[in-house]
Short mmCIF file of C-alpha atoms in Angstrom, two decimals:
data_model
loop_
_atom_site.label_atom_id
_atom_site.label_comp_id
_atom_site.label_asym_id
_atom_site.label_seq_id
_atom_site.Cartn_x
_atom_site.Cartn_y
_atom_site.Cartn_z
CA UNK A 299 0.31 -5.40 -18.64
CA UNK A 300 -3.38 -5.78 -19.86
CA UNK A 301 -3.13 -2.79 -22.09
CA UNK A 302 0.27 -1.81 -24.07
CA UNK A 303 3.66 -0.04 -23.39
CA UNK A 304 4.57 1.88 -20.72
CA UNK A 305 2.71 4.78 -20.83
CA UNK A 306 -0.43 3.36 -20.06
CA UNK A 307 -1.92 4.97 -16.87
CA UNK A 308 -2.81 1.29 -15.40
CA UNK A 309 0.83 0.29 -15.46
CA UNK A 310 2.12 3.41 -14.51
CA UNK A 311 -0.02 4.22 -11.44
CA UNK A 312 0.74 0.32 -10.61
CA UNK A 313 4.74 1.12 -10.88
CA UNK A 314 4.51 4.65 -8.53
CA UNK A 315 2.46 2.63 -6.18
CA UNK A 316 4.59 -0.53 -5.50
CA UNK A 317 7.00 1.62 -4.79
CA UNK A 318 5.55 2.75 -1.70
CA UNK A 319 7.10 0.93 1.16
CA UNK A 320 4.88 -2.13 2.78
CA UNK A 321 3.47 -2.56 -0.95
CA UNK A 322 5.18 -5.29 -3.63
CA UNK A 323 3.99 -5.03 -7.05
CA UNK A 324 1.16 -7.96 -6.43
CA UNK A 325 -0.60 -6.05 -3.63
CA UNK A 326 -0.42 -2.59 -5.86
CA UNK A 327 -2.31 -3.97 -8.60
CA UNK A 328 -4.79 -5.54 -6.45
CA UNK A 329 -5.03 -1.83 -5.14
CA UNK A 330 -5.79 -0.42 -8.09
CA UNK A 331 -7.96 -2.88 -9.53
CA UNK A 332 -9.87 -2.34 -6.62
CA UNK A 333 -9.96 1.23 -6.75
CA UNK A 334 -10.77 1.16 -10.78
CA UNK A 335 -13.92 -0.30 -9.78
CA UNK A 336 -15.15 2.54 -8.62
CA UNK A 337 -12.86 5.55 -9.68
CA UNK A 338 -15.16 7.95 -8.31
CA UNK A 339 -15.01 7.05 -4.91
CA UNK A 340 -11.86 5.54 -4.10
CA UNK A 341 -9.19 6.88 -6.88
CA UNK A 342 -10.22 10.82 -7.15
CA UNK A 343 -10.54 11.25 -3.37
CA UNK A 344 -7.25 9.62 -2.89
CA UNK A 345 -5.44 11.62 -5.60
CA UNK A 346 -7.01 14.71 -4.23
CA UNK A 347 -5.72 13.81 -0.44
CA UNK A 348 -2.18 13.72 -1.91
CA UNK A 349 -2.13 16.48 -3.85
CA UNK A 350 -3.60 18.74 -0.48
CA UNK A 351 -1.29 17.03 1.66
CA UNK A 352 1.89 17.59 -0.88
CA UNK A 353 1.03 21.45 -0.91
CA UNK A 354 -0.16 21.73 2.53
CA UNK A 355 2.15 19.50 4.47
CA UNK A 356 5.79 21.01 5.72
CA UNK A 357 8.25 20.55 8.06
CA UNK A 358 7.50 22.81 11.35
CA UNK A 359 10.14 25.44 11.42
CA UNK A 360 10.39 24.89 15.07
CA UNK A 361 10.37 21.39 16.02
CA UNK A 362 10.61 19.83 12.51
CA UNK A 363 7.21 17.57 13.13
CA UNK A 364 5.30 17.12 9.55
CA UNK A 365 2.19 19.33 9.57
CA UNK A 366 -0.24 21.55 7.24
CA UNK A 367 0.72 24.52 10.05
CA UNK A 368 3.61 25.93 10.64
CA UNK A 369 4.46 26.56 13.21
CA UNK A 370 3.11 22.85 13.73
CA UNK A 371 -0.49 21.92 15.66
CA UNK A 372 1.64 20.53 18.70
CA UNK A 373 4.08 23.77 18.69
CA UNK A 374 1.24 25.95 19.05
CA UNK A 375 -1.06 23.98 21.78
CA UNK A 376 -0.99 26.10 24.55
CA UNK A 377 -2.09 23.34 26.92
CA UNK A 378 1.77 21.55 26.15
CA UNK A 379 4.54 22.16 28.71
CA UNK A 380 6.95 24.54 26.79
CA UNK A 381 9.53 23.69 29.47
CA UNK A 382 10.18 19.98 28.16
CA UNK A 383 11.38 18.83 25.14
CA UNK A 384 11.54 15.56 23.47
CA UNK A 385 14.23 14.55 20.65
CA UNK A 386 13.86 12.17 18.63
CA UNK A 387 15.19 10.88 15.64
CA UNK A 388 12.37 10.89 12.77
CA UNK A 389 8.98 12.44 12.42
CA UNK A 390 7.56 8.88 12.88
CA UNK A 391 9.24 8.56 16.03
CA UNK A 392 7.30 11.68 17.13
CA UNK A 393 3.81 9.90 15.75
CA UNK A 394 4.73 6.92 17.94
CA UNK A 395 4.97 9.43 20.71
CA UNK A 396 2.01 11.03 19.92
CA UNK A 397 -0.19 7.87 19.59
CA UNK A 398 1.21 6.80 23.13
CA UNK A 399 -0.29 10.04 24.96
CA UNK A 400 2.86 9.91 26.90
CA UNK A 401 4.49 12.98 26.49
CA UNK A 402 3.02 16.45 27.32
CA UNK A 403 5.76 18.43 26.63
CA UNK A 404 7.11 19.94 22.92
CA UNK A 405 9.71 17.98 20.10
CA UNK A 406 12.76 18.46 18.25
CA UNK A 407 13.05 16.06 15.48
CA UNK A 408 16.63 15.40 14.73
CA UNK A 409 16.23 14.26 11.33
CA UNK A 410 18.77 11.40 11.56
CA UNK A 411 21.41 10.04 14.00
CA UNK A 412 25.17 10.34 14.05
CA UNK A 413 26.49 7.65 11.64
CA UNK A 414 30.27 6.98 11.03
CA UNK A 415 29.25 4.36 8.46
CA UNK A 416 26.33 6.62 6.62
CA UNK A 417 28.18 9.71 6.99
CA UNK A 418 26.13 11.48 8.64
CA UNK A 419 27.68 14.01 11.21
CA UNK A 420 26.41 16.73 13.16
CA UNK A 421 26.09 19.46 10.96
CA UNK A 422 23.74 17.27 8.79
CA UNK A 423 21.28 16.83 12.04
CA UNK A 424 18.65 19.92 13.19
CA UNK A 425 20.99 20.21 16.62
CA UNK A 426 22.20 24.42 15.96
CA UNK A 427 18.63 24.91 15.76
CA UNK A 428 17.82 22.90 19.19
CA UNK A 429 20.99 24.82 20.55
CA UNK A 430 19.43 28.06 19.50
CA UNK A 431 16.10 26.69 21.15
CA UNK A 432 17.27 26.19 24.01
CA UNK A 433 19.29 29.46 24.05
CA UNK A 434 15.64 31.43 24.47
CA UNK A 435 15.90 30.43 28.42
CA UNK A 436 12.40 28.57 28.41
CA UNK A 437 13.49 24.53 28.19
CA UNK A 438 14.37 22.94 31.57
CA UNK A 439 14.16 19.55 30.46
CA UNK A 440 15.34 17.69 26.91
CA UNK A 441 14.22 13.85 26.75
CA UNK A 442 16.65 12.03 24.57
CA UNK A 443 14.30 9.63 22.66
CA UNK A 444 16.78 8.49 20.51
CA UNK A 445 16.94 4.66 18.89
CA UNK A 446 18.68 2.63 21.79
CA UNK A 447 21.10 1.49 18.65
CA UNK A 448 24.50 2.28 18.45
CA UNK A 449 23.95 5.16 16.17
CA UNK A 450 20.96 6.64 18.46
CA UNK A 451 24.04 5.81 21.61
CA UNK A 452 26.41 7.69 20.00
CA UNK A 453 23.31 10.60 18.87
CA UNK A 454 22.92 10.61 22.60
CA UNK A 455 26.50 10.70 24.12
CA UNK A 456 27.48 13.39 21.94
CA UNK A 457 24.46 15.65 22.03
CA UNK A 458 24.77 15.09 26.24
CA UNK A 459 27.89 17.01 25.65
CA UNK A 460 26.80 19.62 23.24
CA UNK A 461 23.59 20.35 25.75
CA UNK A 462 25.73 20.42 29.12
CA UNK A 463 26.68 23.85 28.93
CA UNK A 464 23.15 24.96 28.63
CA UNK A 465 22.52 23.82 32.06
CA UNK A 466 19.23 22.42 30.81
CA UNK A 467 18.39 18.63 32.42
CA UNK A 468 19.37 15.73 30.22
CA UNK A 469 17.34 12.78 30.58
CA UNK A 470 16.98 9.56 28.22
CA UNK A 471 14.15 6.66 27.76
CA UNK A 472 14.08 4.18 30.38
CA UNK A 473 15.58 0.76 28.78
CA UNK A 474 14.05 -2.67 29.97
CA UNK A 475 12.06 -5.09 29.64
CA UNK A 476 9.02 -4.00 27.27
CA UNK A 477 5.26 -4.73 28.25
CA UNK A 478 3.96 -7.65 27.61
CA UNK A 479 7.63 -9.02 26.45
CA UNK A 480 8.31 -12.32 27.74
CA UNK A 481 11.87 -12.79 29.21
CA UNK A 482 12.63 -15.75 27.19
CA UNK A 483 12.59 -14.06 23.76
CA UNK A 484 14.08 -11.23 24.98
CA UNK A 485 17.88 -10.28 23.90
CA UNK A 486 20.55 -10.35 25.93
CA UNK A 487 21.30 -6.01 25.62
CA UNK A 488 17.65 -5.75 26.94
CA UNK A 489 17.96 -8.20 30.09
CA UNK A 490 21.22 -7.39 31.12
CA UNK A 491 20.01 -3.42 31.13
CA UNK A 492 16.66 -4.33 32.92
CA UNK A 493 18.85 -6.09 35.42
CA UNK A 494 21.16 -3.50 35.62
CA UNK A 495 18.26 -0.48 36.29
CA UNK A 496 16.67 -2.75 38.39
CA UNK A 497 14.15 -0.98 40.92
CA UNK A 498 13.09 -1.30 44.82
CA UNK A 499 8.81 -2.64 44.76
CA UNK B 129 -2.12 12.22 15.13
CA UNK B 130 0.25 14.42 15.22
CA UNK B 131 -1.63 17.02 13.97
CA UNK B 132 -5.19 18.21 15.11
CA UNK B 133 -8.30 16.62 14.56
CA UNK B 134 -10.05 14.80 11.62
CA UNK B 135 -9.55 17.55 8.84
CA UNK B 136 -5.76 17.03 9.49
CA UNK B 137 -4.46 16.61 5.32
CA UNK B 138 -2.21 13.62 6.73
CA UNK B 139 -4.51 11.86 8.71
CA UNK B 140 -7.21 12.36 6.02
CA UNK B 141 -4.74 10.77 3.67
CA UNK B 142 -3.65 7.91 6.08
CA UNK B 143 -6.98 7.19 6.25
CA UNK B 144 -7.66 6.83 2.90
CA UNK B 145 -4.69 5.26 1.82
CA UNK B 146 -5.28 2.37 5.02
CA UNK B 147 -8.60 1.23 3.04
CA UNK B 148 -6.48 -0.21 0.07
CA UNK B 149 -6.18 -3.56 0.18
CA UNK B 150 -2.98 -4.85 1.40
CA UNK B 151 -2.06 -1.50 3.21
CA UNK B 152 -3.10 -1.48 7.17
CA UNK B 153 -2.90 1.71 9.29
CA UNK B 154 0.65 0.94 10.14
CA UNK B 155 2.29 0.60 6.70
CA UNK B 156 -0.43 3.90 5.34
CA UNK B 157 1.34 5.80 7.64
CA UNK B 158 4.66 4.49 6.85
CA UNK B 159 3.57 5.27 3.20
CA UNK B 160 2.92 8.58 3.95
CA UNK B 161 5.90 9.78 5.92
CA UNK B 162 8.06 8.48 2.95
CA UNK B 163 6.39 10.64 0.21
CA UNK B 164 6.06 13.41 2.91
CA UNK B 165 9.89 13.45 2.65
CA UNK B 166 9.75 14.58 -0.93
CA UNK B 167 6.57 15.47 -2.02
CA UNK B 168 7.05 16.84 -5.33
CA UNK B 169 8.65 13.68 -6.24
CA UNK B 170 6.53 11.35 -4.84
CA UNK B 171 3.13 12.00 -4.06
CA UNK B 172 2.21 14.64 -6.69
CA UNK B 173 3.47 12.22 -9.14
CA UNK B 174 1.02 9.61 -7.67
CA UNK B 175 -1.59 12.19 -7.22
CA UNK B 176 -1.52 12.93 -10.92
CA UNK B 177 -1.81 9.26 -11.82
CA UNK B 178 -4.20 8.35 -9.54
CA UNK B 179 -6.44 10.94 -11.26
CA UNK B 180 -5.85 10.14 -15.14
CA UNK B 181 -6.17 6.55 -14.34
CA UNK B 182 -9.86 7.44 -12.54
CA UNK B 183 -10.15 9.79 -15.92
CA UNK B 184 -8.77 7.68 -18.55
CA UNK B 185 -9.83 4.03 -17.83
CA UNK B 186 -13.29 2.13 -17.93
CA UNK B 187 -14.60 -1.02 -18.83
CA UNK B 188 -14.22 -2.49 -22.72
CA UNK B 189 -17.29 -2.44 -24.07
CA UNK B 190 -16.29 -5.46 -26.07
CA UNK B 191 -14.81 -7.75 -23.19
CA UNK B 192 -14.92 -6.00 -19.81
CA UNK B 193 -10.97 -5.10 -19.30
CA UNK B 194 -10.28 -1.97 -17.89
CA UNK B 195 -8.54 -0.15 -19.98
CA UNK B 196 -7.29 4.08 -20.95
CA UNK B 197 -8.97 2.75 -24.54
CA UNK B 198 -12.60 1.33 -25.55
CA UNK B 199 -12.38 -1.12 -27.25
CA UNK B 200 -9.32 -1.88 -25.41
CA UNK B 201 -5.50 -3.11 -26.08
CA UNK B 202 -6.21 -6.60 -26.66
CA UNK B 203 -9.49 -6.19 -28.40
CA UNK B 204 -7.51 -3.92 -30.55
CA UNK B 205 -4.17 -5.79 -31.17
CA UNK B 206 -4.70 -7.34 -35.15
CA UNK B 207 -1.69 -10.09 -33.32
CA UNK B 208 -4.69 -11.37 -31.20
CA UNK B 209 -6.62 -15.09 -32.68
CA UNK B 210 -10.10 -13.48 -32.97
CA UNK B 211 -11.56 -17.04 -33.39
CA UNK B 212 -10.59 -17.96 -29.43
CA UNK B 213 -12.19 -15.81 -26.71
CA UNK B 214 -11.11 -16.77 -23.28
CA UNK B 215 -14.05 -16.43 -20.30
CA UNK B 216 -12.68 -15.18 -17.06
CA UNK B 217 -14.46 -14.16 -13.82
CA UNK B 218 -12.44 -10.57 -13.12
CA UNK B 219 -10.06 -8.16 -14.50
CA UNK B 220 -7.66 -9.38 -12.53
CA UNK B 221 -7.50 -13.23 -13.84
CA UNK B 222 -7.46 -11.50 -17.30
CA UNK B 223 -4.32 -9.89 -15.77
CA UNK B 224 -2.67 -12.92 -14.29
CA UNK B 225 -3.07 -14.80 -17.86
CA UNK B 226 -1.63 -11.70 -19.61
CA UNK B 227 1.33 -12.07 -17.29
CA UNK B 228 1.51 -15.39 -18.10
CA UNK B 229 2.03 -14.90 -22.02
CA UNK B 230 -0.01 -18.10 -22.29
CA UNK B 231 -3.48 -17.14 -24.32
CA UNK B 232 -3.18 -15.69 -27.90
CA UNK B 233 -6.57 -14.83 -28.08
CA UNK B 234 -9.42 -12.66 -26.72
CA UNK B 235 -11.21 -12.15 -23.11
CA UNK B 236 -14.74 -12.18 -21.98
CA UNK B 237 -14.90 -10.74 -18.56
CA UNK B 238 -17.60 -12.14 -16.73
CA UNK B 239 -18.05 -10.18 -13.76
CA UNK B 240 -18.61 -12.69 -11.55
CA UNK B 241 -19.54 -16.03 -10.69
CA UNK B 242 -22.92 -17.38 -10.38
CA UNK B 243 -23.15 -17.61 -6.59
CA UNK B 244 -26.66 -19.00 -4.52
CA UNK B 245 -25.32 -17.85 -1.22
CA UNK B 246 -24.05 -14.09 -2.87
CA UNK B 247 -27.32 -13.92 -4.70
CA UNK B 248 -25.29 -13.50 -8.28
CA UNK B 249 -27.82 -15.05 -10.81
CA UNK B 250 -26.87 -14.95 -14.26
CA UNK B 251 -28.51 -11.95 -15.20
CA UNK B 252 -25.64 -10.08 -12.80
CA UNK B 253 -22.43 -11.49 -14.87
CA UNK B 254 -21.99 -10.50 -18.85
CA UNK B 255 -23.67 -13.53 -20.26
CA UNK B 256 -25.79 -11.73 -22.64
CA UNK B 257 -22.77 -9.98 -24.29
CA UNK B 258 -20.82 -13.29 -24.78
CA UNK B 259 -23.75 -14.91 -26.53
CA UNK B 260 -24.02 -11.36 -28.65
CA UNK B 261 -20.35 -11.92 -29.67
CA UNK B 262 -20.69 -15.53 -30.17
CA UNK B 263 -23.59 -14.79 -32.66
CA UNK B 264 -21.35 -12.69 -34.77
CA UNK B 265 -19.59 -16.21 -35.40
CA UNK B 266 -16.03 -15.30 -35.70
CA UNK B 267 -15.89 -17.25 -32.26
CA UNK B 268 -14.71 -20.98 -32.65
CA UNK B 269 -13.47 -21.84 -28.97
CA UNK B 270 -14.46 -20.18 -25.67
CA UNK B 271 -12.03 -21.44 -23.39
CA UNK B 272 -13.82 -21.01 -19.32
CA UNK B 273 -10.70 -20.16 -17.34
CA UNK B 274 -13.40 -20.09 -13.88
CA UNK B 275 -12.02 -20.34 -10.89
CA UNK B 276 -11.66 -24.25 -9.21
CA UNK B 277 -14.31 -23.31 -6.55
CA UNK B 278 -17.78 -24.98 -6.42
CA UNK B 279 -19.45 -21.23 -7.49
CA UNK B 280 -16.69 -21.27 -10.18
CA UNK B 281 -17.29 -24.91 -11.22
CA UNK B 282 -21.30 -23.87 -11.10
CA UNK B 283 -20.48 -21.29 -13.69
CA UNK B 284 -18.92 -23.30 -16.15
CA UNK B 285 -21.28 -25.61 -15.96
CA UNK B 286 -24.23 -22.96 -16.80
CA UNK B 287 -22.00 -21.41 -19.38
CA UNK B 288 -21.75 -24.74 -21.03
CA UNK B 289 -25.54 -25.34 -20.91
CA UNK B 290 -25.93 -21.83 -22.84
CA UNK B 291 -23.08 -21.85 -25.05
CA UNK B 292 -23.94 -25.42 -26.68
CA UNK B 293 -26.67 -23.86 -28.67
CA UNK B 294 -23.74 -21.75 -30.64
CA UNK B 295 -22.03 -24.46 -31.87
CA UNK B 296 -18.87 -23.06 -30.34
CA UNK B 297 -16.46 -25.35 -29.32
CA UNK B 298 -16.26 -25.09 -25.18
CA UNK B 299 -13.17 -25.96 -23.37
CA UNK B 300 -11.63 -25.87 -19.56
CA UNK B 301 -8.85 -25.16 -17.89
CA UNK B 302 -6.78 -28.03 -17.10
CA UNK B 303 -6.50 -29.48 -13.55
CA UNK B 304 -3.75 -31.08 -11.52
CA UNK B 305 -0.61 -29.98 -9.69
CA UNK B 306 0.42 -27.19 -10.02
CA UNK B 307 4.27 -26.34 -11.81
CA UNK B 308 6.92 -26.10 -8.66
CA UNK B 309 4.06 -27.82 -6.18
CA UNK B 310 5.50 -30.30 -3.87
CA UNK B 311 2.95 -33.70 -3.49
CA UNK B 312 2.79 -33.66 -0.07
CA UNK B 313 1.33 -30.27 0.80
CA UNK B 314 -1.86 -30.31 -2.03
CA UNK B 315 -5.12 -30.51 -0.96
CA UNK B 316 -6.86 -34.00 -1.93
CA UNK B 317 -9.01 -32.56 -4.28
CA UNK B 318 -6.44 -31.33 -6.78
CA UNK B 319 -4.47 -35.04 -6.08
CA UNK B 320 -7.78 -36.47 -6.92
CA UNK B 321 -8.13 -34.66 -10.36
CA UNK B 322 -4.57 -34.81 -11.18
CA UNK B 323 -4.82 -38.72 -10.68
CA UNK B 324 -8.16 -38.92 -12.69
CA UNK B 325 -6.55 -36.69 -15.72
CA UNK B 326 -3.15 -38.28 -15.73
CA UNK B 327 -1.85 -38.48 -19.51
CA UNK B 328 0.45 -40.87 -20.81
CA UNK B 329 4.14 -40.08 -21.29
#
């Protein structure tokens, strides 16, 4: 807006950046106002990090984890148990994972859940190539880490039936009561299945 | 995270992309996995205008805006009132008026306010310019759009001191409530100074 038309770079680099999700329009151009005031350090590194990361990053042909290796750094640790598998919806789902240190095993990324509504059926999801995975003999366990939404219930239910005649163990997240949650702001779903997978102390 | 270690492309880039203001960790990495999706369409794009804006733009010579040109858009636009120069502390109040279609005439960026506590003395803001450009005397009115802090209100007062050598007429910003403010939730000061400036109807 301070210089003219549309193809001035200020306005421009403004527009691709509000689109980025957690960023309105206001909070882009503070972004780049800040980063004009010192191009050299905070605009070329940045454009140089996304331009590496758009050539380097790809889907892992294995799991289908983001990753400048493919197969992807967490495929090829050879300190991960090979025999247990995590699936879960999203790549981000994965990160959350990750950044919990909770699961030593390997992933499957679905890429989506079942969705009557957004149309999504099985053939759009990464399950043939989980099918196939399992098919090698190595898997004995597959976590279902799947959204506990409908969509990630009905993800769940179906691919329970799809993985049953592979004889590999099934298991899903625990649901309950979340750590530090307070029972009082809690939903109904989430207390009456704490109640109901209530444990001996 | 997901990947290996600190010269991981995607954690570089979350990272970098986390320093901008408005943008924490969580949302970066948010960012990221969205233009991960579809790189070619979304971060090249911003990689490329990232990099002509850190090419393209630098400070008026004239008036301080950042701008792709030197002298820049306004400076150049013949529309502009060359006779009214309006004195602003940052780029980015020079953006907020331009937004607001409200000034007609030209900007001084100052670069600052004078500050005791920050250590800004006037030597530090683009004093020396103004009274360069006043002394060409095309300049009739410098209007000191300053911001309504003490440091701001310092400023203008300094300004004044210097500028009433010129000849040039000085003027302020109005103060009072602001257009859509409700009474009840101002602060006292701005009630104070809206009471002591009220005009007749």
């Amino acid at each position: 807006m301070a210089a003219g038309g549309a193809d001035d770079p200020i306005e421009h680099l403004i527009g691709l950046l509000s689109r980025l999700p957690g960023l309105g329009r206001r909070s882009a151009r503070r972004a780049v106002l800040k980063m004009l005031m010192r191009p050299e350090q905070q605009m070329l590194p940045l454009a140089e990090a996304l331009q590496k990361a758009a050539e380097a990053v790809r889907p892992c042909g294995v799991c289908g984890n983001l990753d400048a290796r493919d197969p992807c750094s967490i495929c090829r640790d050879p300190d991960r148990e090979r025999e247990l598998v995590c699936v879960v919806e999203g790549v981000a789902d994965l990160w959350a994972l990750e950044r919990a240190h909770a699961h030593r095993g390997l992933y499957h990324v679905l890429g989506g859940t079942l969705s009557a509504l957004g149309g999504t059926g099985p053939e759009d999801l990464s399950i043939q190539p989980l099918l196939a995975r399992l098919a090698e003999g190595k898997v004995e366990e597959v976590i279902l880490a799947l959204p506990a939404t409908v969509d990630g219930a009905t993800t769940a239910h179906y691919l329970t039936d799809r993985l049953r005649p592979t004889g590999v163990r099934v298991t899903r997240l625990a649901q309950g009561v979340p750590i530090g949650g307070a029972l009082d702001v809690l939903d109904e779903g989430t207390l009456a299945a704490a109640l109901k997978a209530r444990r001996s102390v």
